Amino acid sequence: MSVDTATVKRVAKLSRIAITDERAESMQSELNTILGFVEQLQEVDVEGVEPMTSVVDMVMRKRRDEISDGNKAEDVTANAPMSEDNFFMVPKVVE
Amino acid sequence: MTDLTKLTIAQLRDGYKAKEFTSVEATQAYVDAIDAHNAAFNAYIAVTPDIALKQAAAADAKIASDNAGKLEGIPVGIKDLYSTRGVHTQACSHILDGFKPRYEATVTQNMFDDGAVMLGKLNMDEFAMGSSNETSYYGAVTNPWKREGERTDNGTALVPGGSSGGSAAAVAAHLCAGATASDTGGSIRQPAAFTGTVGMKPTYGRCSRFGMVAFASSLDQAGPISRDVRDAAIMLGSMASADPRDTTCADLPVPDYEAAIGKSIKGMRVGIPSEYRLDGMPDEIEQLWEQGKAMLRDAGAEIVDISLPHTKYALPAYYIVAPAEASSNLARYDGVKYGLRVDGKNIEEMYENTRAAGFGEEVKRRILIGTYVLSAGFYDAYYTRAQKVRTLIKRDFELCFDAGVDCILTPATPSAAFAIGDKEMAADPVKMYLNDVFTVTVNMAGLPGIAVPAGLDNQGLPLGLQLIGRPFEEETLFQAGSVIEAAAGHFLPEKWW
Amino acid sequence: MTGLVDTRTPNPKNFFPGDDHDWELVIGLEVHAQVTSNAKLFSGASTEFGNEQNANVSLVDAAMPGMLPVINEACVRQAVKTGLGLNAQINNRSVFDRKNYFYPDLPQGYQISQLYHPIVGEGVVTIQVGPDKQGQFESVEIGIERLHLEQDAGKSMHDQHPTMSFVDLNRSGVALMEIVSKPDIRSIDEAKAYITKLRSILRYLGTCDGNMDQGSMRADVNVSVRKPGGEFGTRCEIKNVNSIRFMGQAIDYEARRQIDILEEGGTIDQETRLFDPNKGETRSMRSKEEAHDYRYFPDPDLLPLEFDDAYVDQIRAELPELPDAKRIRFMDEGLSEYDASILVSDKSIADFFEKVVEGRDAKVSANWVINDLLGALNKAGKSLEESPVSATQLGGIINLIKDGTISGKIAKDLFEIVWNEGGDPAKIVDERGMAQVTDTGAIEAAVDEIIAANPDKVQQAIEKPNMIGWFVGQVMKATGGKANPQAVNELLRKKING
Ligand SMILES: [Mg+2]
Ligand SMILES: [Zn+2]
């Protein structure tokens, strides 16, 4: 399988990465090199094989239903590029 | 006084105990060395002498009161991937511009609890995506090793490998006693092999991932890069722990890894997988592998031929699984909560501009590949298939271990270090990816692996051998690794800086 | 997703009239119910409603680099409990997937949800639609497709600033159960009955408080129309409807909109729509639609969620009596289906009733709870929790009727006194001399007086025995309502008819 530039742009859009037409062109060939490389997986017989969901054999640890965190709005927003009154601020979202 | 930066962690520890010198003295020596020489390597991207000297003084007090932890007073460097409270943490990406976490990674917390001294944050490939440390926003790292006859400032600068290139270079250039690193497809072992240092990637789940900036969650694993095998054992003993904050972290006690050093390997069955003999592999790698076999055999190990038939599919499967996970893990860098924000005329443009400016080209490439393979209509053909192949890769190893193999010996890399800005690698991303061809299988199967320096190539550059072990049997690797080390000796770069 | 199966026989009473033929509604609901828990699904931050912005936020909820989710055991238990309450298949192994999309109130850039392997599979909810004019209910089974656990998102506010939105992550990571029905619903009444019943079940189970006004229960409503009994039409999804009334309006508007399009020869675009309660309309949300590719894949930060049968059995053993079982029991105890349905509709009503009926007549207790108490609460706009009359007080009033201390009529006055002033009903009756007169001498005097004053009426009463009622009224008036009506009746009959 390979991608065309329209696909590169669509995927860039899905990834929320701005891309110029020019870069989409060069990216197309880079991605196709990689897709060409992974193409060999098609020759593996995976009939009846379970896809791996976890590489380690263990039972998922669970937390107790206790409030052990929070009340750190200041810490949470400390690194925000833009915030006010411990709110994050973003360009207005129209629904 | 001897140059304290020449000492291993074990030697420092013993010297502290014997009151031959203090941690403050050792730390000051490192601070001075970094000051003098970091510019030659670009290994540190943030230096924290104030923190280091404060920690060292506290460590000296503990040592004086006979209360020393496992890493008491040991000056270490921390890969920029680890969250360190109040200190530069950007995974060497511009998108985390100015980020200073208000929390500490479990691994670094464990080390500080054991008395470690932090010298600063180490350079790395951006988000750990790379095998040459050239994708860092902070620029490439120079390997302390240069080719024979080029060992001057002007000699060809070589890469230290990646993504833990800063860690490997700093350890090799004696700018820290040991360093934290991380390994998703070979990022500890490959740079260790390129710099003549020891790199240990433990079993997936041995170290907590809490506070480690995520690249590919099912593959990422913390580990040390150190001067020798003993130091790696000491460091891992401190880094590893159970952690209630990481569901994928094993609830197992941490063994005394150092006790495995120097233990006899008599009767140990060492597997040699035929599939690791690649077409066009340099003769010296082949020879090195043969020497490794001989070293282990001489020490009493039994060498057996094994087959890991799905080896060849590990790298292509990796280049689906890792980018897929990365594309999702890196979605949080959106200019809202931390790091860089580049404005746009609406929120969508803000996202797109921020991420276009914040991520480097390799990271973008992987995000796009990852997004593509997960997108509607392709998920099963790529991602599900790759995860099935992963099951087969893991099964290959399990069959060998079930047949009585204790560990597996392979080359660590298909070549020695190459030049910064290598044109072929730059032109073809897959060429660069092939650096990890021997190491990536281990991540895909979640196994422990260690790279130990075993010789030099004909240009005088270090080469490493890799040992792969059963899940949570890192001790076997330290045991066998120390045998190779004892037989092969130590390799130090000739000083040109 | 299993293939769509039509389980229903078209019922003309549900049809929308059309130009050439009638139209039948097909509705499926995706209900998001907030799991009742102290902490969030994957972090230790509080789920409490109404706190300061970003106060209920851990570094995990804010998606700080390197933060990892750890699942809250209680939320798993609640989901299993709910599944059992929905008579559904519990899956001993389920997997958390990431649903990837960008939105400022989604800090991770993905929602942790369950797509491929949900914790709960198919189940069924039985709803009672009605009553009709004859007081009859129609029992309808609505299939449950699945229930899965997922994270809630944060909240963006758009009116604090001219050019910026403000983001509060307090809800980010709160556990939700998404309960997906099969497209088995055929009318607005059924949709309302379904969500009411679902809410009731969740409240009985204690797994969701069902407070729609606080957002702890929201519904995505899938609506399509078709020729009665025909092929399923193209559906539109109306997002995040947060009241039962709005849901009715939204479905009605949407059905008419679709019918208009189809009757004009158009086709329906499958899309996501938003209900505007101010205009009573739904409108397209195309903005969200265009990049619709969520790239689901198993969350590599979480292992599969696994538990054994013993775990499920233990939860099953702890299940409370649910509304259906309770309704049947109430009917066995002598209540009408109507009364029983009202009493079980809400757990707090049922609990209240069960306290009142303890040691008392079921029918009388039901009447007092439904007609008097609920009626008064309704009129006062109060909830049962705010009721000024407790179950003990109401029981006390009923006791006083039962033992003949007061008449039913006085009891109404007494109820009003207790409602307004509180207090022990027996004491009030005592203090205010409200006990009925059982002293036959006093009653007889009053009877004699009335008979003597109305000889013509006596004559009429001999001919028409119904007239006796007029005499009873007069005697009661004369005794201030306190005479025992039974005694009055007996005396009158004796004296008039000889
Ligand atoms: Mg929905
Ligand atoms: Zn949902």
mmCIF file of C-alpha atoms in Angstrom, chain B residues 10 56 125 150 175 183 191 229 325 329 359 368 374 393 411 435 450 455:
data_model
loop_
_atom_site.group_PDB
_atom_site.id
_atom_site.type_symbol
_atom_site.label_atom_id
_atom_site.label_comp_id
_atom_site.label_asym_id
_atom_site.label_seq_id
_atom_site.Cartn_x
_atom_site.Cartn_y
_atom_site.Cartn_z
ATOM 1 C CA ALA B 10 31.238 0.996 42.770
ATOM 2 C CA ALA B 56 25.997 15.778 47.493
ATOM 3 C CA ASP B 125 16.535 12.173 20.170
ATOM 4 C CA GLU B 150 40.933 11.329 13.438
ATOM 5 C CA LEU B 175 30.772 13.643 32.450
ATOM 6 C CA ASP B 183 14.819 1.941 25.384
ATOM 7 C CA PRO B 191 24.155 3.994 21.988
ATOM 8 C CA VAL B 229 28.323 -4.233 34.141
ATOM 9 C CA GLU B 325 1.150 4.398 19.936
ATOM 10 C CA ASN B 329 0.694 9.536 23.069
ATOM 11 C CA PHE B 359 7.636 18.761 16.467
ATOM 12 C CA LEU B 368 1.754 10.636 10.371
ATOM 13 C CA LEU B 374 -4.684 3.389 12.741
ATOM 14 C CA ILE B 393 7.991 -12.961 17.889
ATOM 15 C CA PRO B 411 25.523 -8.618 18.077
ATOM 16 C CA ASN B 435 20.332 0.342 13.326
ATOM 17 C CA ILE B 450 22.051 -5.902 27.835
ATOM 18 C CA GLY B 455 35.846 -5.194 20.963
#
